[in-house]
Coordinates of C-alpha atoms in Angstrom, one line a residue:
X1 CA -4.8 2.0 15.4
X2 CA -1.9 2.3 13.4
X3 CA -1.3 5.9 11.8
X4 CA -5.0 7.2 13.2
X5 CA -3.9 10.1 15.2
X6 CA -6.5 13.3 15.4
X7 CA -4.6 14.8 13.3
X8 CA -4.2 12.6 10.6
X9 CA -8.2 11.9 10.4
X10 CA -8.7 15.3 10.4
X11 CA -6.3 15.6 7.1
X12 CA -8.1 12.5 5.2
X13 CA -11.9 13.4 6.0
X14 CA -11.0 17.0 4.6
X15 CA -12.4 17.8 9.0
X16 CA -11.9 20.8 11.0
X17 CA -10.0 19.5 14.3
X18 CA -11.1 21.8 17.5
X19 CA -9.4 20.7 20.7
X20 CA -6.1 21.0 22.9
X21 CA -3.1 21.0 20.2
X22 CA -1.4 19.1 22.3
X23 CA -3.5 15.8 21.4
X24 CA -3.1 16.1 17.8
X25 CA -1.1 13.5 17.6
X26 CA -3.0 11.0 19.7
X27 CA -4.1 7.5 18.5
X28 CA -7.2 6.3 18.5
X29 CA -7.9 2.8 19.9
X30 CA -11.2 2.1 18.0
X31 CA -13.7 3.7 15.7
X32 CA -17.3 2.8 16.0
X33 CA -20.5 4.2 15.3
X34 CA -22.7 2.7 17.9
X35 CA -22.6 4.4 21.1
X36 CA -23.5 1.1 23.0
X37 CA -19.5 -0.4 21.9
X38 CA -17.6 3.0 23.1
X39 CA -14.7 2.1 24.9
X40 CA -12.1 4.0 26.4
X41 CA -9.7 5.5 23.5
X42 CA -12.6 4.9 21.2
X43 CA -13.3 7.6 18.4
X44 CA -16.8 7.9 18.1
X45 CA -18.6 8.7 14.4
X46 CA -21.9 10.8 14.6
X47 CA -23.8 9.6 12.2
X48 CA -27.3 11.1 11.3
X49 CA -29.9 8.2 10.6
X50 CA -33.6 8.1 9.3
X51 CA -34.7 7.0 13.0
X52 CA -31.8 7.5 14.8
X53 CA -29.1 10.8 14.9
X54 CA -25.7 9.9 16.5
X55 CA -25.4 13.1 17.6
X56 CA -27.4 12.3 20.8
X57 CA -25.2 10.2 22.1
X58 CA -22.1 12.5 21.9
X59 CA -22.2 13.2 26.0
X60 CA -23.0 9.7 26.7
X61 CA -20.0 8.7 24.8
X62 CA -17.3 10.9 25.9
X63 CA -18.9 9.7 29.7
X64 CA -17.8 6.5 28.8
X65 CA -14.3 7.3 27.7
X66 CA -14.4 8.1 24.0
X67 CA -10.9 9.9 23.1
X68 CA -12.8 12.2 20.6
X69 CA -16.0 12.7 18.4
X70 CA -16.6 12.8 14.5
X71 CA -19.4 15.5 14.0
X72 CA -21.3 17.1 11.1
X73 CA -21.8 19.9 13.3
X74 CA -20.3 22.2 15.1
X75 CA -20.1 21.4 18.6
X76 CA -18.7 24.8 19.8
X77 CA -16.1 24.5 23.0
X78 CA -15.8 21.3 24.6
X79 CA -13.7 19.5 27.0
X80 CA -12.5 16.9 24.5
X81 CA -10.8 17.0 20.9
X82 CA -13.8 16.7 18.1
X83 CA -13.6 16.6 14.4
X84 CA -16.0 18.5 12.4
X85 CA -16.6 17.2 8.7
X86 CA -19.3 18.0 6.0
X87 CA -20.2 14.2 6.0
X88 CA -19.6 11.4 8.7
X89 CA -20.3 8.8 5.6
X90 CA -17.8 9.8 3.7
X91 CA -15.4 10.6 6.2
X92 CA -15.6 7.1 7.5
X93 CA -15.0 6.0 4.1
X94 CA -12.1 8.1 3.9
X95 CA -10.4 7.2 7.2
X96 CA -10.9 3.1 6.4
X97 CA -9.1 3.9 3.3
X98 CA -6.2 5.5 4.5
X99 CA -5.9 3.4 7.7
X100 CA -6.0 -0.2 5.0
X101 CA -3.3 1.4 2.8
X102 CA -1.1 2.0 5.6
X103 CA -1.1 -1.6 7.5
X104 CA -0.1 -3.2 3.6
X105 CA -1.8 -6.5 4.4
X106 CA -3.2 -8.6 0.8
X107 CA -7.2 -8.0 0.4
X108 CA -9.3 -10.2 -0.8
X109 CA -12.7 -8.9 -2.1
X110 CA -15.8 -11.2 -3.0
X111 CA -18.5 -10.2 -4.8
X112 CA -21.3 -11.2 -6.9
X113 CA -24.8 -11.6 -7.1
X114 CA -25.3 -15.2 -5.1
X115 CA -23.2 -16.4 -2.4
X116 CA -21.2 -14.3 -1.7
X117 CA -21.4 -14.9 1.8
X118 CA -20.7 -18.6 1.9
X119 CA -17.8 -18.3 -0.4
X120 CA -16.5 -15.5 2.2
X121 CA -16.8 -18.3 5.0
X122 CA -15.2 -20.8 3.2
X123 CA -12.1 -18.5 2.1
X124 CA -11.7 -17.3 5.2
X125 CA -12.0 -21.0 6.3
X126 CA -9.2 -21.8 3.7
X127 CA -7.2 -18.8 4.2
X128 CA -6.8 -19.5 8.5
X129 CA -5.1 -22.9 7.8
X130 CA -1.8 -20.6 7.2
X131 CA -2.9 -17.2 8.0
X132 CA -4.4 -14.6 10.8
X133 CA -7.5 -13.9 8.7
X134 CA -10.1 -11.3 9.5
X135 CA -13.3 -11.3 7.5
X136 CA -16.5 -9.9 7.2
X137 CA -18.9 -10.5 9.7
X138 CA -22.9 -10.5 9.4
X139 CA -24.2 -7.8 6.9
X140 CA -21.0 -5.5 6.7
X141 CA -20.3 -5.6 3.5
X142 CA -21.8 -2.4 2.3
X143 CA -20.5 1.4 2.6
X144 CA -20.9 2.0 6.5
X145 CA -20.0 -2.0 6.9
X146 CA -17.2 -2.0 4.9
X147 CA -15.1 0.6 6.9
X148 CA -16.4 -0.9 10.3
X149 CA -14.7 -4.6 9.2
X150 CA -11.6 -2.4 8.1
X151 CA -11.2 -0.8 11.3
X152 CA -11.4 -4.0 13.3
X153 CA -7.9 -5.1 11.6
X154 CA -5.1 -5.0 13.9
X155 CA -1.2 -5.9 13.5
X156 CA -2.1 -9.3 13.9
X157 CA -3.8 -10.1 11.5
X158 CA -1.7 -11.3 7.8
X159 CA -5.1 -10.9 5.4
X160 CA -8.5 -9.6 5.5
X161 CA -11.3 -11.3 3.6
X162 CA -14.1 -8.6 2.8
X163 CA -17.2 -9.1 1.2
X164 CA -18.8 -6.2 -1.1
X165 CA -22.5 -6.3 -1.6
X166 CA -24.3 -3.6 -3.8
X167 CA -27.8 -2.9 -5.4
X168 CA -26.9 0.4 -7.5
X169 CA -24.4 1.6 -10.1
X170 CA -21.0 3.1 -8.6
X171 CA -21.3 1.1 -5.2
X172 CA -18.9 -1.1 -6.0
X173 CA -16.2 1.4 -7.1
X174 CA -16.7 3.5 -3.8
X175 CA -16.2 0.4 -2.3
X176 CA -13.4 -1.1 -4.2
X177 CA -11.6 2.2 -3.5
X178 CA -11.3 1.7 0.2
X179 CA -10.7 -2.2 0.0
X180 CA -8.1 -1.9 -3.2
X181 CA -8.0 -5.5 -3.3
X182 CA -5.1 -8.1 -4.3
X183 CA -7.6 -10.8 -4.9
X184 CA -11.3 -10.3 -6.5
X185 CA -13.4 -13.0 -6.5
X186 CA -16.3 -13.0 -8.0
X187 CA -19.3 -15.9 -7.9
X188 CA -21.8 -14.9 -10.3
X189 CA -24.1 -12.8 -12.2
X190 CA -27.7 -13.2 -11.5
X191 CA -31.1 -11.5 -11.8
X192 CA -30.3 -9.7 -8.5
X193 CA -31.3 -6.1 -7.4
X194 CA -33.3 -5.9 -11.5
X195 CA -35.0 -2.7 -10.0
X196 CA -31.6 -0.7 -10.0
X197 CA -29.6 -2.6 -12.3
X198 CA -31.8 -3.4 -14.9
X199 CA -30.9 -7.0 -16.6
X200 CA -27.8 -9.1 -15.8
X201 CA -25.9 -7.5 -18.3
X202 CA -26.1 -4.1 -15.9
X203 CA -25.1 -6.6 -13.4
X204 CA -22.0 -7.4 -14.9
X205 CA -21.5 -3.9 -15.3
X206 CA -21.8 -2.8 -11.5
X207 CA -20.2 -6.0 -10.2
X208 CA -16.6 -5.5 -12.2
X209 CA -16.1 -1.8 -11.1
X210 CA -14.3 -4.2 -8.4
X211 CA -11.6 -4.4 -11.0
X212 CA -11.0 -0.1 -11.4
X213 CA -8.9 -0.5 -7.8
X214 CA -8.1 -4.1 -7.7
X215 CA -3.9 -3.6 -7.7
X216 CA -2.1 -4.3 -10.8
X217 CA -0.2 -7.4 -9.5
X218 CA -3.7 -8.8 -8.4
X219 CA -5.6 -11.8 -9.0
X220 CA -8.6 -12.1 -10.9
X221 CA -11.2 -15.3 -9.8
X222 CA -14.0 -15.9 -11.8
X223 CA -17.0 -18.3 -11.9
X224 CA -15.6 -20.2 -15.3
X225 CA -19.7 -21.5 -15.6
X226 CA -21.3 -18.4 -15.8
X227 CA -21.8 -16.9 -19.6
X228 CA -21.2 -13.4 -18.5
X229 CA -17.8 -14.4 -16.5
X230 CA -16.5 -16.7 -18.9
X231 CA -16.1 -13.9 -21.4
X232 CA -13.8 -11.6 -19.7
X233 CA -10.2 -11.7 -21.4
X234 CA -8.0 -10.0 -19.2
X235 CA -7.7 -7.9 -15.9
X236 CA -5.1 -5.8 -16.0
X237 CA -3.1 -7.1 -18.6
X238 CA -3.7 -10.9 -16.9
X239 CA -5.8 -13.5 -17.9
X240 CA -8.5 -14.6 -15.1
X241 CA -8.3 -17.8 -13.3
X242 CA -11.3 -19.4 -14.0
X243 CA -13.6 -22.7 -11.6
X244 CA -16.2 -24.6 -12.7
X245 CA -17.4 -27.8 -13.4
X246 CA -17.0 -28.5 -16.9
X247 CA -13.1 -29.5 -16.8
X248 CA -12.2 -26.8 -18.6
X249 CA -11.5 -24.2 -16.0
X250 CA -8.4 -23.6 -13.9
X251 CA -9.9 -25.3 -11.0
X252 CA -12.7 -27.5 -10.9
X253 CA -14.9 -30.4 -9.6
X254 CA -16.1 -34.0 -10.4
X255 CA -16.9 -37.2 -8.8
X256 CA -20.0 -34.8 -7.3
X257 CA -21.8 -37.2 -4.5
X258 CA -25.2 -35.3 -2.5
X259 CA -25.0 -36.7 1.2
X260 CA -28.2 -35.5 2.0
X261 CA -28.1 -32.5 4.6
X262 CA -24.8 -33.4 5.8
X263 CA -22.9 -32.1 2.5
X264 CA -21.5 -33.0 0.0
X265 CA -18.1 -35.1 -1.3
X266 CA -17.0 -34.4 -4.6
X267 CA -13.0 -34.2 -6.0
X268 CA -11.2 -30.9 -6.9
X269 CA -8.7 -30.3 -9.6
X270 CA -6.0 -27.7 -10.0
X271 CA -3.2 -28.0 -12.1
X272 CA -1.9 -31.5 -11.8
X273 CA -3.0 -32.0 -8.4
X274 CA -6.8 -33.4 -6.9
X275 CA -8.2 -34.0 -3.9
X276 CA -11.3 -35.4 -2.8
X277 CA -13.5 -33.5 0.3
X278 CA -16.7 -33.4 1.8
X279 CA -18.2 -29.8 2.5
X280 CA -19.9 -30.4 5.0
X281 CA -22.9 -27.8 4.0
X282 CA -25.5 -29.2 1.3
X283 CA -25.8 -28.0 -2.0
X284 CA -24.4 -27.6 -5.5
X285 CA -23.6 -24.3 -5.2
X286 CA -21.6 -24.9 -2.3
X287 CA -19.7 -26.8 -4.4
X288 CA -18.6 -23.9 -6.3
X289 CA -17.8 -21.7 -3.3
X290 CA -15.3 -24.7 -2.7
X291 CA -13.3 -24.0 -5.9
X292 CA -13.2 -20.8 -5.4
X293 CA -11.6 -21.2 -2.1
X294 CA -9.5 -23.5 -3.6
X295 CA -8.1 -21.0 -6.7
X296 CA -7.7 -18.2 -3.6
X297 CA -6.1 -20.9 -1.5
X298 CA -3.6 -21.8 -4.5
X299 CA -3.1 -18.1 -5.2
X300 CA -1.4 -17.4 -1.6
X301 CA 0.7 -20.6 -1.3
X302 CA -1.5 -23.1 0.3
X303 CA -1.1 -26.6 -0.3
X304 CA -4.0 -29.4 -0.9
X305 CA -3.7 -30.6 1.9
X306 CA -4.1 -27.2 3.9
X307 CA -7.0 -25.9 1.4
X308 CA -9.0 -29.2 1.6
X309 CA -8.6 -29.2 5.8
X310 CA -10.2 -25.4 5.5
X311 CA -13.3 -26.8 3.1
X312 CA -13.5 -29.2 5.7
X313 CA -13.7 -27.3 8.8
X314 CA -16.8 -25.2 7.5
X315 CA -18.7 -24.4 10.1
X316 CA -22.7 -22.9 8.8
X317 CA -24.2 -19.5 9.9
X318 CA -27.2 -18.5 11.1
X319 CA -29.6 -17.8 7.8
X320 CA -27.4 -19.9 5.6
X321 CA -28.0 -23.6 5.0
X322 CA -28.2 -23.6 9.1
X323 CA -29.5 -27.0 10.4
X324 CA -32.5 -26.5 13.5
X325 CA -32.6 -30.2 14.5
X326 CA -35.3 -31.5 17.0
X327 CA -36.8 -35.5 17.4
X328 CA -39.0 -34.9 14.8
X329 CA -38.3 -31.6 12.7
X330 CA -35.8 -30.6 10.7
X331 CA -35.4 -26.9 9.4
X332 CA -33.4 -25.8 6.9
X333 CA -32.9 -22.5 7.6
X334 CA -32.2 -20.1 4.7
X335 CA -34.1 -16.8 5.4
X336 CA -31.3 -14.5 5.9
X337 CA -32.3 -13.3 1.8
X338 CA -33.1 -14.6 -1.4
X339 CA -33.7 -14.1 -4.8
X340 CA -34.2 -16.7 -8.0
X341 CA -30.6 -18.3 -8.0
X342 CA -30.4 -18.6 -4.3
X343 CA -34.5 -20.0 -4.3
X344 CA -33.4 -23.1 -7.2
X345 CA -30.4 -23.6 -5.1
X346 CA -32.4 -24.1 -2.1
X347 CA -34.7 -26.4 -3.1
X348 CA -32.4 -28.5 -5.0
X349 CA -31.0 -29.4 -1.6
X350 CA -34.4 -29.8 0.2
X351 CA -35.1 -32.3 -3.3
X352 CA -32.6 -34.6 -2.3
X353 CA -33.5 -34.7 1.2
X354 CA -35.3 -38.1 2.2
X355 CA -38.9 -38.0 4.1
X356 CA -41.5 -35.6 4.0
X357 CA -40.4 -32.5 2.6
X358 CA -42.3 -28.9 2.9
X359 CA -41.4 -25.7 1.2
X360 CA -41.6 -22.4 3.4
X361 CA -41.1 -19.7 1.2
X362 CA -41.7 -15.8 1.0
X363 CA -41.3 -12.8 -1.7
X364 CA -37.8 -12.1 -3.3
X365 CA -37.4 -8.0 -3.2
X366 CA -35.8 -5.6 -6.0
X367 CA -36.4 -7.8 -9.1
X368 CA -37.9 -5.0 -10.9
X369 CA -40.5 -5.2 -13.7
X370 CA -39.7 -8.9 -13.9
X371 CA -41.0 -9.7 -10.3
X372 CA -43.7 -11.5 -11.3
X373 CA -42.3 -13.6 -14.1
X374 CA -39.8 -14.8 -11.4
X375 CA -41.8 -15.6 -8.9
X376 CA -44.0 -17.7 -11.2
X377 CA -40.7 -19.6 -12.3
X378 CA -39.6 -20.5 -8.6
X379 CA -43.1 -21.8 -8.0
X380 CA -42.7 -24.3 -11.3
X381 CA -39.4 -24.9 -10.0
X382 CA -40.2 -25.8 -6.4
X383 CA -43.4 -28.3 -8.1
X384 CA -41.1 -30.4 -9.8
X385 CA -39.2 -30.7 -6.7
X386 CA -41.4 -33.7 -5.4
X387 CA -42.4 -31.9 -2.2
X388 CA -44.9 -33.0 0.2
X389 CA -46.4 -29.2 1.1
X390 CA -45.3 -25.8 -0.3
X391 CA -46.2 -22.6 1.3
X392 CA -46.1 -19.2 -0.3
X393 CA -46.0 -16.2 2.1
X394 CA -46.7 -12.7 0.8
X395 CA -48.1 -10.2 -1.6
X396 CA -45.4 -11.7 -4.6
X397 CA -45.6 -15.2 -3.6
X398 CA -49.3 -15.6 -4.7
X399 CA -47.6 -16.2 -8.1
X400 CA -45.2 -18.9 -7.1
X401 CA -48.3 -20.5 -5.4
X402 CA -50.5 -20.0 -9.2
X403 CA -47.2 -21.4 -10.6
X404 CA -47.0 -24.2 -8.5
X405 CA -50.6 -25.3 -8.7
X406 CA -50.6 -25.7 -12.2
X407 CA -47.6 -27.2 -12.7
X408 CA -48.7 -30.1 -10.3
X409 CA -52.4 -30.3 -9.3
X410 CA -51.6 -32.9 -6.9
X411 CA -49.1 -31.1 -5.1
X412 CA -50.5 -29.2 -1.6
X413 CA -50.3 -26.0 -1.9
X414 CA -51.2 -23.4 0.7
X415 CA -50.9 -19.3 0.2
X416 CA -51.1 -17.1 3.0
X417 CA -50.6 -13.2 2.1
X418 CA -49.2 -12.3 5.7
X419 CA -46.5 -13.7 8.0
X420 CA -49.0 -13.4 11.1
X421 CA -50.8 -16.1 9.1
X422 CA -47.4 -18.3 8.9
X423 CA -47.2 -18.2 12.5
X424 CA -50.3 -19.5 14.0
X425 CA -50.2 -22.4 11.6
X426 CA -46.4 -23.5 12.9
X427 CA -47.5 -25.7 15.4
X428 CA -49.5 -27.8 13.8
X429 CA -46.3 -28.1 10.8
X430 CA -44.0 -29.1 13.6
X431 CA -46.4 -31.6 14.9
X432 CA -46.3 -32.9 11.2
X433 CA -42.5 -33.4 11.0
X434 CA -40.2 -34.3 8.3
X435 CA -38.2 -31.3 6.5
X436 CA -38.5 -27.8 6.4
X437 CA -36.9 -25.7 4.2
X438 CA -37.2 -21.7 5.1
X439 CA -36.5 -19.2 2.4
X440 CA -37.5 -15.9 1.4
X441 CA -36.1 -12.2 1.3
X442 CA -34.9 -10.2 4.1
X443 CA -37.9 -8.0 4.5
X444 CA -39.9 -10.6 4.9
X445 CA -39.1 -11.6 8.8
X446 CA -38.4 -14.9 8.5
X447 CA -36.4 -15.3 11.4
X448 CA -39.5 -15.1 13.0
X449 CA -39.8 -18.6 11.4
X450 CA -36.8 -20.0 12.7
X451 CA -37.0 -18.1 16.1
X452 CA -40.3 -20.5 16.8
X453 CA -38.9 -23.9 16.1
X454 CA -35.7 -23.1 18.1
X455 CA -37.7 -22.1 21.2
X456 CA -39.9 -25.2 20.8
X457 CA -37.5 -28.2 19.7
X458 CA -37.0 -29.0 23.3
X459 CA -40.2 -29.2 24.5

């Protein structure tokens, strides 16, 4: 790894280096903190957890060829180099920072309260029609995650695509300070993570700390549609470049045409130039991750051509508007997280989905005092979605299922307070058929859901 050497870790972590002098100047091949990916060269970060202390796995580790070990403790004479610091957290921090800084490669950094995800995949699905691209993968957006996708960037690679997910205030500028990004895209501002943040106008507050670090050359890209968005004048000295729907942004979308679960076609302006594409992932929203693909696709020299071949080539991922297919089911499944945006974007594509169509959904976590409130407005929501069946799992979701009742008497809705409860009744809603839309917060095991009707569509 370019420029990792003991000794310079040891300088940026502020770590005490105890070993032979003469490997000082040694380069790591790798960084991890899970024992189980050690390979030989590897530097290996002790990390102390809630359930789990790294430190245990030091001798396994250097069995299996680690070069060295980062330790919060002091590990006395050993037969290989270590690197004691006051904090393996923040020293990982630290080395990602200095290791990005020295490979000079353009960041782009998404953020936001919905979608961020998505509108990762589809960049990075834009960005590889020209470039080596290395993005995010799974959960790794936050301040372990972060680092880890830094230190998988190698020479190869032209761009990295990272994705910064926070619930407090000051994540995001301890983040943005290791990513320093040339790019910083952000989708919305929602009642997300209410419990730490407050309202969406703390929201807006956390979310553009991404701007203290973004470099002054950099590019500002902003969801022209939302109200909090739409009123920022400049970053760094430079106006924003804006997508929406409404014609008036920089980039933008009309000729909007649902195709059921198979995506949607619609036809994207910027500047004087249009194309039409299908995405092939259902939704509105995903519409909007599409421009801003496009406006980070413009930014770095793409043509239409190449940024609509990207859209195109968008592949879904597990949790995510992921199609389960069997003779007669089809699950939509969304239960990697939600919260009230994500929830009205889901069901707006279950709405336009022919046949029977059955809601699955759990409790949406860290919406603060107005939890309830919420939930009662996704239940409404999800009853004047014409469904066949809407279930409500979980301590929160008895409100949806209140909500939903009254707003349609006639619509059949079942309550069930534990996911145990879910579970035995699966059978008989596969036997059922039609569509099944899956939905709910992390917490909530809903994977569980999804897990069942992939084991059982081929029997």
């Amino acid at each position: 790894m370019k420029g990792l050497t003991l000794g310079n870790i040891a300088r940026v972590c502020q770590g005490t280096y105890h070993g032979d002098p003469r490997q000082i100047g040694c380069e790591v091949d790798s960084i991890v903190t899970d024992s189980r990916q050690v390979q030989a060269g590897a530097m290996f970060v002790a990390i102390p957890g809630q359930r789990v202390d790294g430190h245990s796995f030091i001798e396994d580790v250097v069995k299996k060829g680690a070069m060295t070990v980062l330790s919060e403790r002091d590990l006395g004479l050993r037969s290989y180099p270590y690197i004691q610091v006051t904090s393996s957290l923040q020293a990982v921090k630290d080395i990602a920072e200095f290791y990005l800084e020295g490979l000079d490669i353009p960041v782009v950094g998404i953020t936001g309260s919905v979608g961020k995800t998505s509108t990762k995949e589809v960049i990075s699905a834009v960005l590889a029609q020209k470039y080596c691209v290395l993005k995010t993968e799974g959960n790794f957006n936050n301040e372990l995650g972060l680092p880890l996708t830094v230190f998988r960037l190698r020479p190869e690679h032209q761009i990295a695509v990272l994705e910064m997910g926070i619930s407090q205030f000051g994540e995001m500028s301890r983040l943005a300070k290791i990513a320093k990004p040339d790019t910083c895209v952000i989708t919305n501002i929602g009642p997300c993570h209410l419990e730490f943040l407050g309202s969406r106008d703390g929201v807006f507050k956390a979310k553009t700390e991404i701007f203290q670090y973004m470099r002054p050359q950099g590019y500002a890209i902003l969801n022209g549609d939302d109200d909090r968005l739409a009123a920022v004048g400049d970053v760094n000295g430079k106006r924003p470049l804006f997508f929406g729907m409404d014609g008036q942004s920089d980039v933008w979308a009309d000729e909007i045409q649902p195709c059921g679960l198979s995506g949607t076609r619609c036809r994207i302006h910027m500047g004087g130039e249009s194309f039409g594409v299908e995405i092939p992932i259902p939704g509105r929203h995903m519409v909007y991750n599409a421009l801003a693909a496009t406006a980070v696709g413009k930014c770095y020299g793409l043509s239409k051509e190449e940024i609509c071949q990207g859209i195109e080539s968008l592949e879904a991922i597990g949790g995510r508007l992921r199609m389960v297919r069997s003779d007669s089911l089809t699950v939509i499944d969304d239960c990697y997280n939600a919260n009230p945006i994500s929830m009205k974007a889901s069901l707006e594509v279950l709405k336009n989905v022919p046949g029977r169509r059955i809601a699955v959904l759990g409790d949406m976590g860290e919406l603060g005092s107005d939890e309830v409130r919420l939930h009662q407005e996704i239940g409404t929501y999800a009853a004047a979605c014409g469904l066949d069946l809407c279930i409500c799992v979980g301590e929160l979701s008895r409100h949806m299922a209140e909500a939903a009742r009254q707003e349609d008497p006639g619509l059949e809705v079942v309550y069930l307070e534990k996911l145990e409860s879910l579970m035995d009744i699966l059978p008989d809603l596969k036997r059922q058929g039609g569509t099944v839309l899956v939905k709910a917060s992390h917490f909530m095991g809903f994977e569980k859901v999804i897990a069942f009707f992939e084991n059982t569509r081929q029997r």
